[in-house]
Each structure stands twice: as C-alpha cells, then as structure tokens.
Short mmCIF file of C-alpha atoms in Angstrom, two decimals:
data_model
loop_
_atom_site.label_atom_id
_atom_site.label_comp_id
_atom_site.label_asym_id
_atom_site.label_seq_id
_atom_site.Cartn_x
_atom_site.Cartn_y
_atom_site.Cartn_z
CA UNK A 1382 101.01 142.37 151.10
CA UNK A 1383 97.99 141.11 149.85
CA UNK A 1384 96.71 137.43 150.23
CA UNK A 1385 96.48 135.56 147.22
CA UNK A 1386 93.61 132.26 146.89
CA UNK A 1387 94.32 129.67 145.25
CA UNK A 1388 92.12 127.91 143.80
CA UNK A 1389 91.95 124.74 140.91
CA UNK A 1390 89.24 126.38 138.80
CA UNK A 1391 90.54 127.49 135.37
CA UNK A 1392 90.51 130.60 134.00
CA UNK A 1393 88.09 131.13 131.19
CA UNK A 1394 89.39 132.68 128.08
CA UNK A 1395 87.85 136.22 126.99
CA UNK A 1396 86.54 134.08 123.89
CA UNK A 1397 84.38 131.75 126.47
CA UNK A 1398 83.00 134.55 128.23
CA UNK A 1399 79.37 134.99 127.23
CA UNK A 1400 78.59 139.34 126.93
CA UNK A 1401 75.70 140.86 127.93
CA UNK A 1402 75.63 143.00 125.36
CA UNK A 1403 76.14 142.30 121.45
CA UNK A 1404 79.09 143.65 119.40
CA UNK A 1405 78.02 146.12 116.87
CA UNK A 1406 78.64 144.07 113.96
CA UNK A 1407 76.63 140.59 115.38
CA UNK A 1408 73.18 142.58 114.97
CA UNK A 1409 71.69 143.56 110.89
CA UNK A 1410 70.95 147.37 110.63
CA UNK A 1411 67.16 147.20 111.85
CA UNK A 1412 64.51 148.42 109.40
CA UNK A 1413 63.23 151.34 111.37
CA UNK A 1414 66.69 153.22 110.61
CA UNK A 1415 66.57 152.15 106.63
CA UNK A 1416 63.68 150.21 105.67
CA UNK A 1417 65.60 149.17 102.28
CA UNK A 1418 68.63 147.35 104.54
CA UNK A 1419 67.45 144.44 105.26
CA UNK A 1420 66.78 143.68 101.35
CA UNK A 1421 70.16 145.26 100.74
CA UNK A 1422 71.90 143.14 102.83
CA UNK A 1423 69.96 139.58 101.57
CA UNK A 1424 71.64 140.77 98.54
CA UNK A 1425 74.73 141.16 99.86
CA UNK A 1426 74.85 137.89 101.58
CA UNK A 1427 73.92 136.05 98.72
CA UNK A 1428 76.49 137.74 96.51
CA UNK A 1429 79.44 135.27 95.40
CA UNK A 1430 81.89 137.71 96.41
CA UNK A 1431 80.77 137.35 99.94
CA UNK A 1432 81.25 133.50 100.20
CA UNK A 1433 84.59 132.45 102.23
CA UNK A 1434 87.52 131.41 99.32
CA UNK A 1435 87.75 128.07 100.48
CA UNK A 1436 83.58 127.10 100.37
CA UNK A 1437 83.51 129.35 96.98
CA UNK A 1438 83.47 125.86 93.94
CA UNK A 1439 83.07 128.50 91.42
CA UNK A 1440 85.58 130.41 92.17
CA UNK A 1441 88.22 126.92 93.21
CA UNK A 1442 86.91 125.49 89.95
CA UNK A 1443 89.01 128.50 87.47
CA UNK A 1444 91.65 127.21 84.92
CA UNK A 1445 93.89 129.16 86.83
CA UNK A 1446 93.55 127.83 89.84
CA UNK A 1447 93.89 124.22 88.84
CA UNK A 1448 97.56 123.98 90.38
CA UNK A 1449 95.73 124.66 93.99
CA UNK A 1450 93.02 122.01 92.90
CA UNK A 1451 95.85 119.53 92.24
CA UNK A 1452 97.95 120.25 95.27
CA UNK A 1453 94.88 119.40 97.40
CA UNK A 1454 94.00 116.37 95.38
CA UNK A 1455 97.40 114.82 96.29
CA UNK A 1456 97.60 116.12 99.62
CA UNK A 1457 94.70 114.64 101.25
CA UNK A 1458 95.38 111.22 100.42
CA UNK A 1459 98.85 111.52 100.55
CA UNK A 1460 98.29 113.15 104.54
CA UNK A 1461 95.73 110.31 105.72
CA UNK A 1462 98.24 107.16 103.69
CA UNK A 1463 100.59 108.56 106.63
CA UNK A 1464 98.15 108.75 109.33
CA UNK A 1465 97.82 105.15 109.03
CA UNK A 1466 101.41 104.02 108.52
CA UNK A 1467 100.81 102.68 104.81
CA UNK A 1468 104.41 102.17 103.68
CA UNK A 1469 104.30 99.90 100.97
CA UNK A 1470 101.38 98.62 98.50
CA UNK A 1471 101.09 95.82 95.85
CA UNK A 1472 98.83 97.76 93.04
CA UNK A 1473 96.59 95.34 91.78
CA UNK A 1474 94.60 95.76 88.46
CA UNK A 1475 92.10 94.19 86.06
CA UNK A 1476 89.11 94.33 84.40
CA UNK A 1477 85.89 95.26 86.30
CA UNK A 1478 83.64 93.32 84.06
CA UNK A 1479 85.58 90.22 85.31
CA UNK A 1480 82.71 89.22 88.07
CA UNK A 1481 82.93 86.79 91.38
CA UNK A 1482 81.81 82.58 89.33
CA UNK A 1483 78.85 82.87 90.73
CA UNK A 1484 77.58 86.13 89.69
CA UNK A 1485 79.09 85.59 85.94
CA UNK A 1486 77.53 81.79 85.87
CA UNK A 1487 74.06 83.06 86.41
CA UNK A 1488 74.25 86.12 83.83
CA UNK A 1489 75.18 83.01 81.43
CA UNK A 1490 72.24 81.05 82.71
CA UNK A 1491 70.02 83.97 82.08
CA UNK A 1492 70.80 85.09 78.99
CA UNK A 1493 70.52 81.42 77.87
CA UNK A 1494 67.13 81.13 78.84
CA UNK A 1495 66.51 84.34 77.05
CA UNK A 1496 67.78 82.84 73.75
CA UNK A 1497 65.51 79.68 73.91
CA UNK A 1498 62.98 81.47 73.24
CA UNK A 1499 64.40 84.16 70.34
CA UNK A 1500 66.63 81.64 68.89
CA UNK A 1501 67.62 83.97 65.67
CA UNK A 1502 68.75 86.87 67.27
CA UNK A 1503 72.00 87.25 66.32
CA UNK A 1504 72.56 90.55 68.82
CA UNK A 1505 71.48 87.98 71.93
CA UNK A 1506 73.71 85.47 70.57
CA UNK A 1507 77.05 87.92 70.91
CA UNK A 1508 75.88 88.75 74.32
CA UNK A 1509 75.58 84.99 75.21
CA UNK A 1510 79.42 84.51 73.97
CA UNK A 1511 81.14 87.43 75.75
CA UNK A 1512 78.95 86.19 79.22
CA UNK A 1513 80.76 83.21 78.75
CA UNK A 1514 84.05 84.62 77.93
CA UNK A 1515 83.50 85.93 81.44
CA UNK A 1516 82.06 83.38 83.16
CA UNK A 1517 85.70 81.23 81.77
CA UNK A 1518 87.95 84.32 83.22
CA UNK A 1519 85.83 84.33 86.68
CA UNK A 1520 88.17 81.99 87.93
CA UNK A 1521 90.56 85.12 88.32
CA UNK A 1522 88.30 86.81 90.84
CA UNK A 1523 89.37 83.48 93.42
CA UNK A 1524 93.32 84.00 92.61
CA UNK A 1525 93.01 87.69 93.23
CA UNK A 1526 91.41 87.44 96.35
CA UNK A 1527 93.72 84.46 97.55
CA UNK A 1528 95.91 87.06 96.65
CA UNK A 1529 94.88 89.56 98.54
CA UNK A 1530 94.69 87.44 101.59
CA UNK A 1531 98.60 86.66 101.11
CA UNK A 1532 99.06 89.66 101.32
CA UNK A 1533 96.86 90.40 104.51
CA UNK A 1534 98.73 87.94 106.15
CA UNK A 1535 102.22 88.96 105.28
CA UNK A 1536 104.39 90.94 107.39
CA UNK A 1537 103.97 90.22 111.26
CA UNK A 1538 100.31 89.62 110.12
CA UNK A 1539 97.25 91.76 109.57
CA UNK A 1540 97.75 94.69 111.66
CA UNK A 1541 100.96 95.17 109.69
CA UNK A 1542 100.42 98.45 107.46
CA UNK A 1543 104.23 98.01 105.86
CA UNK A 1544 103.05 96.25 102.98
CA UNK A 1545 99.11 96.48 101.85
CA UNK A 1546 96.91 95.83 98.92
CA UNK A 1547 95.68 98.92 96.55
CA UNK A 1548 93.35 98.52 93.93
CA UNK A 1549 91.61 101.42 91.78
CA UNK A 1550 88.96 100.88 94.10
CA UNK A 1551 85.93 99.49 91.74
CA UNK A 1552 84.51 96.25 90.98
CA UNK A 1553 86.33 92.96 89.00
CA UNK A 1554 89.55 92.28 89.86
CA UNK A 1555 90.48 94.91 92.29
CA UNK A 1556 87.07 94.15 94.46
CA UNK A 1557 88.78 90.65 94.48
CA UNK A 1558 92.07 91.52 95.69
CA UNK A 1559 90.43 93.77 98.53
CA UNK A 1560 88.19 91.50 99.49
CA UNK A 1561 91.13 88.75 100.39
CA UNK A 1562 92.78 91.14 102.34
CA UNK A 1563 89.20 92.49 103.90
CA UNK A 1564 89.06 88.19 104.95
CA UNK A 1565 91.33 88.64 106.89
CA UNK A 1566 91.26 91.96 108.46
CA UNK A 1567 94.04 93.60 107.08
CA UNK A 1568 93.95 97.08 105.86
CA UNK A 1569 93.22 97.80 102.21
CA UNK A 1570 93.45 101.04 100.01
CA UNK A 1571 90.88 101.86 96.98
CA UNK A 1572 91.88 104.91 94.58
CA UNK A 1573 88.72 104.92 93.29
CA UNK A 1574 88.36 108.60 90.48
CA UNK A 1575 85.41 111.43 90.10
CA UNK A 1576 83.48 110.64 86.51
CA UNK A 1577 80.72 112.31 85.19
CA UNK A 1578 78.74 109.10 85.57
CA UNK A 1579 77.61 107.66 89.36
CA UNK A 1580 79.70 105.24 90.27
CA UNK A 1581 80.61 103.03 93.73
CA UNK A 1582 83.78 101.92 95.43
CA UNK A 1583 83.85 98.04 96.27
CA UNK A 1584 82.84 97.87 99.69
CA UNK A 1585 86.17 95.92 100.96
CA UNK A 1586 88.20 98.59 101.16
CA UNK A 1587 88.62 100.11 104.71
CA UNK A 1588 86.68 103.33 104.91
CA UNK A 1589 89.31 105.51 106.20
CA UNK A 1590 91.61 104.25 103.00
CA UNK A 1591 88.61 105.03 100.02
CA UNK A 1592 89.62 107.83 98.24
CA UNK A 1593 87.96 109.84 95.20
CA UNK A 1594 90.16 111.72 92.74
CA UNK A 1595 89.21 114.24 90.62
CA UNK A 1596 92.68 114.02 88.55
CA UNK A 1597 93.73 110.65 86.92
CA UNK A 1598 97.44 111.99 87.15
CA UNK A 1599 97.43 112.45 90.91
CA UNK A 1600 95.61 109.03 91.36
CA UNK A 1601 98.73 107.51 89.32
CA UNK A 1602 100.78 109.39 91.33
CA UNK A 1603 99.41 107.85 94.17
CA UNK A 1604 99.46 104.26 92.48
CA UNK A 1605 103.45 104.08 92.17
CA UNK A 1606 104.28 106.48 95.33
CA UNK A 1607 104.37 103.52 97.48
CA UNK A 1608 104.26 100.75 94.60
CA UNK A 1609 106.67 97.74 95.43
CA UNK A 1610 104.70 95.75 92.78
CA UNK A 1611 102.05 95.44 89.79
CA UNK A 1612 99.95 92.72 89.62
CA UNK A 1613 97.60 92.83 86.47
CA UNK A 1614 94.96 90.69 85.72
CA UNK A 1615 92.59 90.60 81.98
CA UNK A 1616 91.16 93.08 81.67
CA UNK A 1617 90.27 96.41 79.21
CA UNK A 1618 91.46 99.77 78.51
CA UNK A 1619 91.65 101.21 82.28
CA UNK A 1620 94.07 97.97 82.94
CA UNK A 1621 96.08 98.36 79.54
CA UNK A 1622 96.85 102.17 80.64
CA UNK A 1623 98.29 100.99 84.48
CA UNK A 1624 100.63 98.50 82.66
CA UNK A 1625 101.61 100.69 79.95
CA UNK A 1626 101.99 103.42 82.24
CA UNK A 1627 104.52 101.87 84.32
CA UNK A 1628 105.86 99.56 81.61
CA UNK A 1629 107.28 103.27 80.22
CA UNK A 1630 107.77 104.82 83.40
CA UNK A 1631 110.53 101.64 84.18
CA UNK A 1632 111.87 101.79 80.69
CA UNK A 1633 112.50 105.32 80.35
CA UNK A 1634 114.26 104.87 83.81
CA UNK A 1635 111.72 107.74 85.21
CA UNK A 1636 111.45 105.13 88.40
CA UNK A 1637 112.79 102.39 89.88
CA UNK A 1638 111.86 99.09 88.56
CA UNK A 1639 109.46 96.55 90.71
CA UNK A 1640 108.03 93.64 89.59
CA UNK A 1641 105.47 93.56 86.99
CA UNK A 1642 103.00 90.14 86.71
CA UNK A 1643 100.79 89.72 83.77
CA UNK A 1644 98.28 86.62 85.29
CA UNK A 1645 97.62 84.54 82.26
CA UNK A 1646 99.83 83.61 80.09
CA UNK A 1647 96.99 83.24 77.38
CA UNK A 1648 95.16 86.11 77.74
CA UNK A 1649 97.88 88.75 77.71
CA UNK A 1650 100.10 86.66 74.76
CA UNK A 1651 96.93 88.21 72.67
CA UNK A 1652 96.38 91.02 73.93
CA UNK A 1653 100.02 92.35 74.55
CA UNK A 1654 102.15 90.48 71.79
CA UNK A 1655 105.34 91.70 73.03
CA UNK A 1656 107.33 89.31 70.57
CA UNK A 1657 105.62 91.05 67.85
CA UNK A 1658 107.14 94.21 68.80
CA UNK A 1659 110.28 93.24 68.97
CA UNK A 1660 110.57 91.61 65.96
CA UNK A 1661 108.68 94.93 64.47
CA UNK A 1662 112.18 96.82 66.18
CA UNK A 1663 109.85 99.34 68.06
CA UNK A 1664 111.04 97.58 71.34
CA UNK A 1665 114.22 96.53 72.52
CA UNK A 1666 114.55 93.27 73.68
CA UNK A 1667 115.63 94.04 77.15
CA UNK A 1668 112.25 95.40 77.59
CA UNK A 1669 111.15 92.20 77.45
CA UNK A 1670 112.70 91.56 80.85
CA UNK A 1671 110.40 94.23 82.83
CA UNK A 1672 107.56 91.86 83.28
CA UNK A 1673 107.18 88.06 83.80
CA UNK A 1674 103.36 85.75 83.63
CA UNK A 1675 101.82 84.37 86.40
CA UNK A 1676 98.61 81.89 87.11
CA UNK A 1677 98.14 81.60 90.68
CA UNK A 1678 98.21 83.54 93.60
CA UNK A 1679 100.92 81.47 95.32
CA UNK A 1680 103.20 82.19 92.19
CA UNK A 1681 102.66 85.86 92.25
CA UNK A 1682 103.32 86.34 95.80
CA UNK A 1683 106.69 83.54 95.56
CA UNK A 1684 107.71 85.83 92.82
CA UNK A 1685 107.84 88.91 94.19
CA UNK A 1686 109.27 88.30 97.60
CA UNK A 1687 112.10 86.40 95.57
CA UNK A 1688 112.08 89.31 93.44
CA UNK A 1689 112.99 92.14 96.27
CA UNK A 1690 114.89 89.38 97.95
CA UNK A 1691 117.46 89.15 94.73
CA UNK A 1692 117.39 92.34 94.16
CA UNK A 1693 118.64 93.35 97.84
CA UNK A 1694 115.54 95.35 99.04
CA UNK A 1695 113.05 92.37 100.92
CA UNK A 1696 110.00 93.54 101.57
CA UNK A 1697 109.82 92.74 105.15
#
C-alpha cells in the first residue's frame, strides 16, 4: 500500500495554474501568415456586435428593451435598501428653491444693493420680491431639519435603520430634512433622478443610500415602497406631483393610507384650495380627511406617531 503525505498546503485550482505555453485562441493570427489580419481583426474588435450584451448602451438603450432597463432601475436600489436594513421611511418633500436663512438673506441683500443703483428696472424689482418671498419661507429649512433630527433619533436611536428619512435627494427642503438626520448620525436615503441637465445630490445623504434614477416611475415606486408618511413642505411643481401622486394613490384605494402633512397652513390654503373643490363637487368630502396642516417639526412628528398609534400599526 502506498504511503500517503499529508500536508496543509492547498491545492491550486487548474484556473490558478500559470501554463507555459499559450492557448491557441490568447495569441492574434501574426502578420507573417496574413499580413491583412491584424487590420481585420482591429475591425472586428471594434465592431458593436463584438461588445459583451451587458457593456453594449446602444444596444440596452432599444425601445424594446426598456422592460430590462426598468427591472434594473428598481432592482439596484431596491437590493442595497435591504443590504442596509431600511424598513421604513418618512418621504419628505418641498421646494428646492426654498434655501438654508442665511443663504436666502444674503441673495436679498444682494439684489438690493443691485437695485440702488438701477432703481427703474422693473425686471430687478420682481427678482427682489420673489428673493424675499424666499428669504420669509427659509424658516422651513430649520423645521425640516429639526425634523429630520427627530427622526434620527427615533427608534432605539441613530443606528436604528427601522424608520429613516428619504428625500428626492436635491437641494431646499429635502437637503434640510437630511441634513437633521446627517446631525445626528443617522442614516438617510436621497432618490435623487437622471436629467438631461447636470445636477448634484445634497451632500447629507449617506453615500451608500444616494441613488440616481433614470425612470421617474421607479423612483415613485421607491418613494411609497417603504413610505409610513409624507411630509410636504412649499414648494413647486416636483412637490405638487408627490402630493398629488399619493393624494390619488390613497383615494383610489391603490395603497394603504399613511399620514399626509401639508406644513403651512397659509401657503398650501393657496396653493391647494381643497374647499374649493369640494364645493366645485369634483371631490368628495371624505377626501378631505387624507391630509391634515402642520407648522413645526414637533407637531409633525406628534402627529404621526399618534397617527400609526390610533390606527393600530406604531411605528416602533
């Protein structure tokens, strides 16, 4: 019988095992056998047809293969929102115009001292009174971020992913709201979407959590997935199409209903008569009872924890 060593070595795979001579296929046909192969085979390498399915963007990028485009677009977010045990999120929105006081005070300030010295233009003058239309709604970027930072510290604390901020991931409101949770190191998730112009996520969201859709109706998907509430501060047509969004969603019973806060009373009684629309019969009443107003950031936090506590389904 023969003896066997033993030894604690590993074996090395066949693919780890370096060969002293080349495969057939690892080496171009030289020159000397076809002088025209080499530019034959530049050709060939350089064709479309050659280029792996997955690295081909022409060829992902045909109508027909949109379905694949949006199965990936949900996926990856959808894969890595797991990897980090994101349960639950408060979607905040508003207007990205809406800047931090200080910023909006000295765009005031400046366009002021533009206007001392062209007194008559009428153009610089309209500029001047939207600035300070903003600089009076700045306020809102403090309650959002106190807001955020309620939510940071909810839960057993910041290292608690069952309950976490998500914004659309751009400047205003939603830079706000991550930035409270960001003070206090909590996670925070930013959907931010592909345009055709440049533009930057808010740099509070945690980097692992930034993502960049190239379909609005996946990043919605995304937005209510996990949704336990809306929050939605002033702010323009991106906000108005959130609220709406979900507004129908709830009242066509599509998904469950969560709380929906409108933060100021004042702003949205303008921009969202709902009493008008009653009376106008092209909404019931009842609808009426899908959203409630808010003005601080203690009130919208009170409200929806009673909210979910009422309802049977607390948060924590």
């Amino acid at each position: 019988m023969a003896n066997h060593v033993k030894t604690d070595a590993p074996a090395l795979k066949p693919s780890s095992i370096p060969r002293s001579e080349p495969l057939p296929w690892e080496l171009p046909k030289p020159a000397e056998e076809d002088p025209e192969a080499p530019q034959r085979l530049k050709k060939i390498l350089a064709s479309p047809s050659y280029r792996p399915a997955d690295h081909d963007l022409e060829f992902l990028y045909q109508d027909d293969l949109r379905f694949f485009r949006l199965q990936v677009d949900f996926l990856k977010a959808e894969r890595l929102l797991q990897e980090n045990q994101i349960k639950h999120t408060i979607v905040v929105f508003g207007g990205t115009r809406i800047k931090e006081p200080g910023g909006a005070k000295r765009k005031v300030e400046a366009l002021r001292a533009v206007l001392e010295n062209r007194p008559d233009d009428v153009d610089l003058q309209k500029k001047l009174a939207i600035a300070e239309r903003i600089y009076a709604k700045s306020g809102f970027y403090n309650v959002a971020r106190e807001f955020g930072r309620l939510v940071g510290e909810s839960g057993e604390g910041p290292s608690d992913c069952s309950c976490v901020i998500m914004t659309g991931g751009g400047p205003g409101m939603m830079e706000a709201a991550n930035r409270g949770a960001f003070d206090v190191g909590a996670k925070t998730v930013g959907l931010n979407i592909h345009l055709p112009y440049e533009q930057y996520p808010n740099p509070y969201i945690t980097p692992d959590l930034c993502f960049q859709f190239h379909y609005f109706a996946i990043r919605k998907l995304h937005f209510l997935l996990r949704a336990k509430a809306l929050v939605v501060f002033p702010g323009g047509y991106g906000t108005f199409d959130e609220l709406f969004e979900t507004l129908t969603l709830m009242q066509t019973r599509k998904i469950q209903q969560v709380p929906v806060i409108l933060v100021s009373e004042a702003y949205w009684r303008q921009a969202f008569n709902i009493d008008f629309l009653i009376d106008e019969g092209v909404v019931d009443p009842e609808d009426r009872q899908l959203f409630w107003y808010a003005e601080t950031a203690e009130d919208i936090w009170q409200g929806i924890l009673d909210w979910h506590k009422v309802n049977g389904i607390p948060l924590f």
